[in-house]
CSV table of C-alpha atoms in Angstrom, one decimal:
chain,number,residue,atom,x,y,z
Y,240,UNK,CA,49.9,-18.4,34.7
Y,241,UNK,CA,49.3,-18.0,31.0
Y,242,UNK,CA,47.5,-15.0,29.4
Y,243,UNK,CA,44.0,-15.7,28.6
Y,244,UNK,CA,42.6,-15.4,25.1
Y,245,UNK,CA,39.1,-14.4,25.9
Y,246,UNK,CA,37.2,-14.1,22.7
Y,247,UNK,CA,33.4,-14.1,22.4
Y,248,UNK,CA,31.0,-15.0,19.7
Y,249,UNK,CA,27.3,-15.5,19.7
Y,250,UNK,CA,26.3,-19.1,19.1
Y,251,UNK,CA,26.4,-20.1,15.5
Y,252,UNK,CA,27.0,-16.5,14.4
Y,253,UNK,CA,29.7,-15.2,12.1
Y,254,UNK,CA,30.8,-11.5,12.6
Y,255,UNK,CA,28.1,-9.5,10.9
Y,256,UNK,CA,28.8,-7.3,7.8
Y,257,UNK,CA,28.1,-3.7,8.9
Y,258,UNK,CA,27.0,-3.0,5.3
Y,259,UNK,CA,24.5,-5.8,5.2
Y,260,UNK,CA,21.2,-4.7,7.0
Y,261,UNK,CA,19.9,-8.2,7.2
Y,262,UNK,CA,23.0,-9.6,8.9
Y,263,UNK,CA,23.0,-6.6,11.3
Y,264,UNK,CA,19.4,-7.1,12.1
Y,265,UNK,CA,19.9,-10.8,12.8
Y,266,UNK,CA,22.9,-10.0,15.1
Y,267,UNK,CA,21.1,-7.3,17.0
Y,268,UNK,CA,18.1,-9.7,17.5
Y,269,UNK,CA,20.5,-12.3,18.9
Y,270,UNK,CA,22.1,-9.8,21.2
Y,271,UNK,CA,18.8,-8.5,22.4
Y,272,UNK,CA,17.7,-12.1,23.2
Y,273,UNK,CA,21.0,-12.7,25.0
Y,274,UNK,CA,20.6,-9.6,27.3
Y,275,UNK,CA,16.9,-10.4,27.9
Y,276,UNK,CA,17.6,-13.9,29.3
Y,277,UNK,CA,20.8,-13.8,31.4
Y,278,UNK,CA,20.1,-17.0,33.3
Y,279,UNK,CA,20.9,-17.6,36.9
Y,280,UNK,CA,24.3,-17.3,38.4
Y,281,UNK,CA,27.5,-15.5,37.1
Y,282,UNK,CA,27.7,-17.7,33.9
Y,283,UNK,CA,25.1,-17.8,31.2
Y,284,UNK,CA,25.1,-21.6,31.0
Y,285,UNK,CA,22.4,-21.7,28.3
Y,286,UNK,CA,24.7,-19.7,26.1
Y,287,UNK,CA,27.7,-21.9,27.1
Y,288,UNK,CA,25.8,-25.0,26.1
Y,289,UNK,CA,24.7,-23.5,22.8
Y,290,UNK,CA,28.2,-22.3,21.9
Y,291,UNK,CA,29.7,-25.7,22.8
Y,292,UNK,CA,27.1,-27.6,20.6
Y,293,UNK,CA,27.4,-25.1,17.7
Y,294,UNK,CA,31.2,-25.4,17.8
Y,295,UNK,CA,30.8,-29.2,17.2
Y,296,UNK,CA,28.5,-28.6,14.3
Y,297,UNK,CA,28.2,-31.7,12.1
Y,298,UNK,CA,31.4,-33.2,13.6
Y,299,UNK,CA,29.4,-35.3,16.0
Y,300,UNK,CA,28.5,-38.6,14.5
Y,301,UNK,CA,25.6,-40.5,16.1
Y,302,UNK,CA,26.4,-43.7,18.1
Y,303,UNK,CA,25.0,-46.7,16.3
Y,304,UNK,CA,23.8,-49.9,17.9
Y,305,UNK,CA,27.0,-51.8,17.1
Y,306,UNK,CA,29.1,-49.1,18.9
Y,307,UNK,CA,26.8,-49.2,21.9
Y,308,UNK,CA,27.2,-53.0,22.1
Y,309,UNK,CA,31.0,-52.7,21.8
Y,310,UNK,CA,31.0,-50.2,24.7
Y,311,UNK,CA,28.8,-52.4,26.9
Y,312,UNK,CA,31.0,-55.4,26.2
Y,313,UNK,CA,34.3,-53.4,26.7
Y,314,UNK,CA,33.1,-52.1,30.1
Y,315,UNK,CA,31.8,-55.5,31.2
Y,316,UNK,CA,35.1,-57.2,30.3
Y,317,UNK,CA,37.1,-54.3,31.9
Y,318,UNK,CA,35.2,-54.8,35.2
Y,319,UNK,CA,35.9,-58.5,35.1
Y,320,UNK,CA,39.6,-57.9,34.5
Y,321,UNK,CA,39.7,-55.4,37.4
Y,322,UNK,CA,38.3,-57.9,40.0
Y,323,UNK,CA,41.7,-59.4,41.1
Y,324,UNK,CA,43.5,-56.1,40.6
Y,325,UNK,CA,41.4,-53.9,43.0
Y,326,UNK,CA,39.8,-54.5,46.4
Y,327,UNK,CA,37.2,-51.9,45.5
Y,328,UNK,CA,34.1,-53.6,43.9
Y,329,UNK,CA,32.6,-52.5,40.6
Y,330,UNK,CA,31.1,-49.0,40.7
Y,331,UNK,CA,29.2,-49.2,37.4
Y,332,UNK,CA,25.5,-49.2,37.5
Y,333,UNK,CA,24.9,-47.9,33.9
Y,334,UNK,CA,27.1,-48.3,30.8
Y,335,UNK,CA,26.5,-45.8,28.1
Y,336,UNK,CA,28.1,-44.7,24.8
Y,337,UNK,CA,27.9,-40.9,24.4
Y,338,UNK,CA,28.1,-38.6,21.5
Y,339,UNK,CA,30.2,-35.5,22.0
Y,340,UNK,CA,27.0,-33.5,22.5
Y,341,UNK,CA,25.8,-35.9,25.1
Y,342,UNK,CA,29.2,-35.6,26.9
Y,343,UNK,CA,28.5,-31.8,27.1
Y,344,UNK,CA,25.0,-32.2,28.3
Y,345,UNK,CA,25.7,-34.8,30.9
Y,346,UNK,CA,28.8,-33.1,32.5
Y,347,UNK,CA,27.5,-29.5,32.6
Y,348,UNK,CA,26.3,-29.7,36.2
Y,349,UNK,CA,29.8,-30.4,37.5
Y,350,UNK,CA,31.4,-27.7,35.2
Y,351,UNK,CA,28.9,-25.3,36.7
Y,352,UNK,CA,30.0,-26.2,40.2
Y,353,UNK,CA,33.7,-25.7,39.3
Y,354,UNK,CA,33.4,-22.6,37.2
Y,355,UNK,CA,30.8,-20.4,38.9
Y,356,UNK,CA,33.1,-19.3,41.7
Y,357,UNK,CA,35.8,-18.0,39.3
Y,358,UNK,CA,33.2,-16.4,37.0
Y,359,UNK,CA,31.5,-14.7,39.9
Y,360,UNK,CA,34.6,-12.8,40.8
Y,361,UNK,CA,35.1,-11.7,37.2
Y,362,UNK,CA,31.5,-10.6,36.7
Y,363,UNK,CA,31.6,-8.7,40.1
Y,364,UNK,CA,34.8,-7.0,39.0
Y,365,UNK,CA,33.2,-5.8,35.8
Y,366,UNK,CA,30.3,-4.3,37.8
Y,367,UNK,CA,32.8,-2.6,40.2
Y,368,UNK,CA,34.3,-0.7,37.3
Y,369,UNK,CA,31.3,1.5,37.2
Y,370,UNK,CA,31.9,4.4,39.7
Y,371,UNK,CA,29.5,4.4,42.7
Y,372,UNK,CA,28.2,7.8,41.9
Y,373,UNK,CA,27.2,6.6,38.4
Y,374,UNK,CA,25.5,3.4,39.5
Y,375,UNK,CA,22.3,5.2,40.7
Y,376,UNK,CA,22.1,7.0,37.3
Y,377,UNK,CA,22.5,3.8,35.4
Y,378,UNK,CA,19.6,2.1,37.2
Y,379,UNK,CA,18.5,-1.0,35.2
Y,380,UNK,CA,21.5,-0.6,32.9
Y,381,UNK,CA,23.7,-1.7,35.7
Y,382,UNK,CA,22.3,-5.2,35.5
Y,383,UNK,CA,23.3,-5.3,31.8
Y,384,UNK,CA,27.0,-5.2,32.9
Y,385,UNK,CA,26.5,-8.3,34.9
Y,386,UNK,CA,24.6,-9.9,32.1
Y,387,UNK,CA,27.3,-9.0,29.6
Y,388,UNK,CA,30.0,-10.5,32.0
Y,389,UNK,CA,28.0,-13.8,32.3
Y,390,UNK,CA,27.6,-13.9,28.5
Y,391,UNK,CA,31.3,-13.3,27.9
Y,392,UNK,CA,32.4,-16.0,30.3
Y,393,UNK,CA,29.6,-18.4,29.1
Y,394,UNK,CA,30.6,-17.9,25.4
Y,395,UNK,CA,34.3,-18.6,26.0
Y,396,UNK,CA,33.5,-21.5,28.4
Y,397,UNK,CA,31.3,-22.9,25.7
Y,398,UNK,CA,34.1,-22.8,23.2
Y,399,UNK,CA,36.4,-24.6,25.7
Y,400,UNK,CA,33.8,-27.3,26.5
Y,401,UNK,CA,33.1,-27.8,22.8
Y,402,UNK,CA,36.8,-28.4,22.2
Y,403,UNK,CA,37.1,-30.7,25.1
Y,404,UNK,CA,34.1,-32.7,23.9
Y,405,UNK,CA,36.0,-33.4,20.7
Y,406,UNK,CA,38.9,-34.8,22.6
Y,407,UNK,CA,37.7,-36.7,25.8
Y,408,UNK,CA,37.5,-40.5,25.5
Y,409,UNK,CA,35.3,-41.2,28.5
Y,410,UNK,CA,33.4,-39.5,31.4
Y,411,UNK,CA,36.4,-39.8,33.8
Y,412,UNK,CA,39.1,-39.0,31.2
Y,413,UNK,CA,40.4,-35.9,32.9
Y,414,UNK,CA,40.3,-37.3,36.4
Y,415,UNK,CA,37.2,-35.5,37.7
Y,416,UNK,CA,33.9,-37.2,38.5
Y,417,UNK,CA,32.0,-35.4,35.7
Y,418,UNK,CA,29.3,-38.0,35.0
Y,419,UNK,CA,26.3,-38.9,37.2
Y,420,UNK,CA,27.2,-41.3,39.9
Y,421,UNK,CA,27.5,-44.9,38.8
Y,422,UNK,CA,27.4,-44.0,35.1
Y,423,UNK,CA,30.4,-45.3,33.0
Y,424,UNK,CA,30.5,-43.6,29.6
Y,425,UNK,CA,32.8,-43.9,26.6
Y,426,UNK,CA,32.8,-41.5,23.6
Y,427,UNK,CA,33.3,-43.9,20.6
Y,428,UNK,CA,33.9,-41.1,18.0
Y,429,UNK,CA,36.9,-39.8,20.0
Y,430,UNK,CA,38.2,-43.2,20.8
Y,431,UNK,CA,38.3,-44.0,17.1
Y,432,UNK,CA,40.3,-40.9,16.2
Y,433,UNK,CA,42.7,-41.5,19.2
Y,434,UNK,CA,43.2,-45.1,18.1
Y,435,UNK,CA,44.0,-44.0,14.6
Y,436,UNK,CA,46.6,-41.6,15.9
Y,437,UNK,CA,48.3,-44.4,17.9
Y,438,UNK,CA,48.0,-46.8,14.9
Y,439,UNK,CA,46.8,-49.5,17.2
Y,440,UNK,CA,43.8,-51.8,16.9
Y,441,UNK,CA,40.5,-50.1,17.8
Y,442,UNK,CA,39.3,-52.9,20.0
Y,443,UNK,CA,42.5,-52.7,22.1
Y,444,UNK,CA,42.3,-49.0,22.5
Y,445,UNK,CA,38.6,-49.2,23.4
Y,446,UNK,CA,39.2,-51.8,26.1
Y,447,UNK,CA,42.1,-49.9,27.6
Y,448,UNK,CA,39.8,-46.8,27.8
Y,449,UNK,CA,37.1,-48.9,29.3
Y,450,UNK,CA,39.6,-50.2,32.0
Y,451,UNK,CA,40.4,-46.7,33.0
Y,452,UNK,CA,36.8,-45.7,33.1
Y,453,UNK,CA,35.8,-48.7,35.2
Y,454,UNK,CA,38.7,-48.1,37.6
Y,455,UNK,CA,37.6,-44.4,38.0
Y,456,UNK,CA,34.1,-45.7,38.8
Y,457,UNK,CA,35.4,-48.0,41.5
Y,458,UNK,CA,37.2,-45.2,43.2
Y,459,UNK,CA,34.5,-42.5,43.1
Y,460,UNK,CA,31.6,-44.9,43.8
Y,461,UNK,CA,33.1,-46.8,46.8
Y,462,UNK,CA,35.3,-44.1,48.4
Y,463,UNK,CA,32.4,-41.9,49.7
Y,464,UNK,CA,34.5,-38.9,50.6
Y,465,UNK,CA,36.6,-38.8,47.4
Y,466,UNK,CA,34.2,-36.9,45.0
Y,467,UNK,CA,33.7,-34.1,47.5
Y,468,UNK,CA,37.4,-34.1,48.4
Y,469,UNK,CA,38.5,-33.6,44.8
Y,470,UNK,CA,35.8,-31.0,43.9
Y,471,UNK,CA,36.4,-29.1,47.1
Y,472,UNK,CA,40.1,-29.0,46.4
Y,473,UNK,CA,39.3,-27.4,43.0
Y,474,UNK,CA,36.9,-24.9,44.6
Y,475,UNK,CA,39.4,-24.0,47.4
Y,476,UNK,CA,42.1,-23.3,44.9
Y,477,UNK,CA,39.8,-21.4,42.6
Y,478,UNK,CA,38.7,-19.3,45.6
Y,479,UNK,CA,42.2,-17.9,45.9
Y,480,UNK,CA,42.4,-16.7,42.3
Y,481,UNK,CA,42.2,-13.0,42.0
Y,482,UNK,CA,40.9,-10.9,39.2
Y,483,UNK,CA,43.0,-8.3,37.3
Y,484,UNK,CA,40.6,-5.4,37.1
Y,485,UNK,CA,42.9,-3.4,34.9
Y,486,UNK,CA,42.8,-6.2,32.2
Y,487,UNK,CA,39.0,-6.2,32.4
Y,488,UNK,CA,38.8,-2.4,32.3
Y,489,UNK,CA,41.0,-2.2,29.2
Y,490,UNK,CA,39.0,-4.8,27.4
Y,491,UNK,CA,35.6,-3.3,28.3
Y,492,UNK,CA,37.0,0.1,27.0
Y,493,UNK,CA,37.3,-1.4,23.5
Y,494,UNK,CA,33.5,-2.0,23.2
Y,495,UNK,CA,31.8,0.5,20.9
Y,496,UNK,CA,28.0,0.5,21.5
Y,497,UNK,CA,27.4,1.6,18.0
Y,498,UNK,CA,29.4,-1.3,16.6
Y,499,UNK,CA,28.1,-4.7,17.7
Y,500,UNK,CA,31.1,-6.3,15.9
Y,501,UNK,CA,33.3,-4.9,18.6
Y,502,UNK,CA,31.8,-7.3,21.1
Y,503,UNK,CA,33.0,-10.2,19.1
Y,504,UNK,CA,36.5,-8.9,19.1
Y,505,UNK,CA,36.9,-8.6,22.8
Y,506,UNK,CA,40.1,-10.1,24.1
Y,507,UNK,CA,40.5,-10.2,27.9
Y,508,UNK,CA,44.1,-11.0,28.6
Y,509,UNK,CA,45.6,-11.8,32.0
Y,510,UNK,CA,42.3,-11.7,33.8
Y,511,UNK,CA,43.2,-14.2,36.5
Y,512,UNK,CA,46.3,-14.0,38.6
Y,513,UNK,CA,47.3,-16.6,41.3
Y,514,UNK,CA,47.3,-15.4,44.9
Y,515,UNK,CA,50.8,-16.1,46.0
Y,516,UNK,CA,49.9,-16.7,49.6
Y,517,UNK,CA,50.7,-19.7,51.8
Y,518,UNK,CA,47.0,-20.7,51.8
Y,519,UNK,CA,46.8,-20.6,48.1
Y,520,UNK,CA,50.0,-22.6,47.6
Y,521,UNK,CA,48.7,-25.2,50.1
Y,522,UNK,CA,45.4,-25.4,48.3
Y,523,UNK,CA,47.3,-26.0,45.0
Y,524,UNK,CA,49.5,-28.7,46.5
Y,525,UNK,CA,46.4,-30.5,47.9
Y,526,UNK,CA,44.7,-30.4,44.5
Y,527,UNK,CA,47.8,-31.6,42.6
Y,528,UNK,CA,48.3,-34.4,45.2
Y,529,UNK,CA,44.7,-35.5,45.0
Y,530,UNK,CA,44.7,-35.6,41.2
Y,531,UNK,CA,48.0,-37.4,41.1
Y,532,UNK,CA,46.9,-40.1,43.6
Y,533,UNK,CA,43.7,-40.7,41.7
Y,534,UNK,CA,45.4,-41.0,38.3
Y,535,UNK,CA,48.3,-42.9,39.7
Y,536,UNK,CA,46.1,-45.5,41.3
Y,537,UNK,CA,44.1,-45.8,38.0
Y,538,UNK,CA,47.2,-46.2,35.9
Y,539,UNK,CA,48.7,-48.8,38.3
Y,540,UNK,CA,45.6,-50.9,38.7
Y,541,UNK,CA,44.8,-50.8,34.9
Y,542,UNK,CA,48.3,-51.9,34.0
Y,543,UNK,CA,48.0,-54.8,36.5
Y,544,UNK,CA,44.6,-55.8,35.2
Y,545,UNK,CA,45.6,-55.7,31.5
Y,546,UNK,CA,48.8,-57.6,32.2
Y,547,UNK,CA,49.7,-59.8,29.3
Y,548,UNK,CA,46.1,-59.8,28.0
Y,549,UNK,CA,46.5,-56.8,25.8
Y,550,UNK,CA,49.4,-57.1,23.3
Y,551,UNK,CA,50.1,-53.4,23.2
Y,552,UNK,CA,49.5,-52.6,26.9
Y,553,UNK,CA,52.9,-51.0,27.3
Y,554,UNK,CA,52.4,-48.6,24.4
Y,555,UNK,CA,48.9,-47.8,25.5
Y,556,UNK,CA,50.0,-47.1,29.1
Y,557,UNK,CA,52.8,-44.9,28.1
Y,558,UNK,CA,50.6,-43.0,25.6
Y,559,UNK,CA,48.0,-42.3,28.3
Y,560,UNK,CA,50.6,-41.2,30.9
Y,561,UNK,CA,52.0,-38.7,28.4
Y,562,UNK,CA,48.6,-37.5,27.5
Y,563,UNK,CA,47.5,-37.0,31.1
Y,564,UNK,CA,50.8,-35.4,32.1
Y,565,UNK,CA,50.7,-32.9,29.2
Y,566,UNK,CA,47.0,-32.3,28.8
Y,567,UNK,CA,45.4,-31.9,25.4
Y,568,UNK,CA,44.9,-28.5,23.6
Y,569,UNK,CA,41.4,-28.1,24.8
Y,570,UNK,CA,42.4,-28.9,28.4
Y,571,UNK,CA,45.0,-26.2,28.1
Y,572,UNK,CA,42.4,-23.8,26.8
Y,573,UNK,CA,40.2,-24.6,29.9
Y,574,UNK,CA,43.2,-24.1,32.2
Y,575,UNK,CA,43.7,-20.6,30.7
Y,576,UNK,CA,40.0,-19.8,31.0
Y,577,UNK,CA,39.6,-20.6,34.7
Y,578,UNK,CA,43.2,-20.2,35.8
Y,579,UNK,CA,43.3,-23.9,36.8
Y,580,UNK,CA,45.2,-26.8,35.4
Y,581,UNK,CA,43.6,-30.2,35.9
Y,582,UNK,CA,46.6,-32.4,34.9
Y,583,UNK,CA,48.4,-34.4,37.5
Y,584,UNK,CA,51.9,-33.1,37.6
Y,585,UNK,CA,53.3,-36.1,39.6
Y,586,UNK,CA,51.6,-39.0,37.9
Y,587,UNK,CA,54.6,-41.2,37.5
Y,588,UNK,CA,55.7,-40.8,41.1
Y,589,UNK,CA,52.1,-41.6,42.3
Y,590,UNK,CA,51.9,-44.7,40.2
Y,591,UNK,CA,55.2,-45.9,41.6
Y,592,UNK,CA,54.0,-45.3,45.1
Y,593,UNK,CA,50.8,-47.4,44.5
Y,594,UNK,CA,53.0,-50.1,43.0
Y,595,UNK,CA,55.2,-50.1,46.1
Y,596,UNK,CA,52.2,-50.4,48.3
Y,597,UNK,CA,50.9,-53.3,46.3
Y,598,UNK,CA,54.3,-55.0,46.7
Y,599,UNK,CA,54.5,-54.6,50.5
Y,600,UNK,CA,50.8,-54.7,51.5
Y,601,UNK,CA,49.0,-56.5,48.8
Y,602,UNK,CA,45.9,-55.3,47.0
Y,603,UNK,CA,43.6,-55.1,50.0
Y,604,UNK,CA,46.2,-53.3,52.1
Y,605,UNK,CA,46.9,-50.8,49.4
Y,606,UNK,CA,43.3,-50.0,48.7
Y,607,UNK,CA,42.5,-49.7,52.5
Y,608,UNK,CA,44.3,-46.4,52.4
Y,609,UNK,CA,41.3,-45.0,50.5
Y,610,UNK,CA,39.3,-45.5,53.8
Y,611,UNK,CA,40.1,-42.0,55.0
Y,612,UNK,CA,41.9,-39.0,53.5
Y,613,UNK,CA,44.3,-38.9,56.4
Y,614,UNK,CA,45.7,-42.3,55.5
Y,615,UNK,CA,46.7,-41.3,51.9
Y,616,UNK,CA,50.3,-40.5,51.1
Y,617,UNK,CA,51.3,-36.9,51.3
Y,618,UNK,CA,53.2,-34.9,48.7
Y,619,UNK,CA,56.4,-35.6,50.7
Y,620,UNK,CA,55.8,-39.4,50.5
Y,621,UNK,CA,56.1,-39.3,46.7
Y,622,UNK,CA,59.9,-38.9,47.0
Y,623,UNK,CA,60.4,-42.2,48.8
Y,624,UNK,CA,57.6,-44.7,48.0
Y,625,UNK,CA,59.4,-47.7,49.4
Y,626,UNK,CA,59.8,-46.1,52.8
Y,627,UNK,CA,56.1,-45.1,52.9
Y,628,UNK,CA,55.0,-48.6,51.8
Y,629,UNK,CA,57.1,-50.2,54.6
Y,630,UNK,CA,55.9,-47.7,57.2
Y,631,UNK,CA,54.2,-49.1,60.4
Y,632,UNK,CA,50.7,-47.8,59.7
Y,633,UNK,CA,48.5,-50.5,61.2
Y,634,UNK,CA,45.7,-51.1,58.7
Y,635,UNK,CA,44.4,-54.0,60.7
Y,636,UNK,CA,42.8,-51.6,63.2
Y,637,UNK,CA,40.7,-49.8,60.6
Y,638,UNK,CA,37.9,-52.3,60.7
Y,639,UNK,CA,35.4,-52.8,57.9
Y,640,UNK,CA,35.9,-49.8,55.5
Y,641,UNK,CA,33.5,-51.3,53.0
Y,642,UNK,CA,36.3,-51.9,50.5
């Protein structure tokens, strides 16, 4: 697991000049406000949101009426193209075009669910650094340690989310159900930048992103257990991550109460370490398999739906596979922060497996496997997709799965 650059900055603040009384007064007022309003839970989510938004600054163009119409049309057409390629019906109830700031605001509830367990262990470890005999003497000051921990994590998490907001193309872009149920969302500003990087027509890139978003919606809306399955897999893996108390103790020792600037220079490195136990390895395998199966299905179905309709579908498909397999810079930052990578390691194998199932069982037979988690391919099945596709699993006895 990589070392973790764990810097912290108050939202919108530059390091104060110790020789400038006005700057120091402003910084201390911000710090006092921070410690006076810790928020609920181990992460100061108000601070995380403020930092994320302030990091975007003015680099968050508004969505105009033309872009909203283009997004609506792209998602409508994408759903139409997906009809013959998927047995799962449309999952889109609302189509929206988000700014980067709106992506942050509308996905924060899921990030809270994913990050609070890890943050809770870090904050608790910070509190445990105070010797038991000294805690009674500290009294109310002890709560400040917890507040500081929540602020440190919230500040760094806000920076990671702000970076992610400048990269993601849609609500389902990183494979997690981040948006409210039934809401399909594209981020036009990021799609434009991504399309320029590929040197492909913007309308083709937008439609390909819309196909992926609409495919994700079909899965997470019509496979009732899938949302909980993926999020629980993340939580289970996160529960096995341990905290390196020595790294926290070393970093906290660098804080000089007489120098507020020292708070902004905190660098907690190597905080989280993986628990190398059989249970943790199994949790990681379940998570990686779940992410790969979701992304593999989306890639296969989208490529089928696009067919010869998009002139550059091969280039778009390959670019997205590489992007998801490697993860963007912001995704890597998030992985370092919470000790968890969200990229599907076996994306190509999973896509090949779904293709084999389509070949042998047809679209309905393939998608019937989403009827129950026990029906899905296991990690071992990735090695021989043809054998799994020809296996004697009787899908005819499953009845009406609502697919």
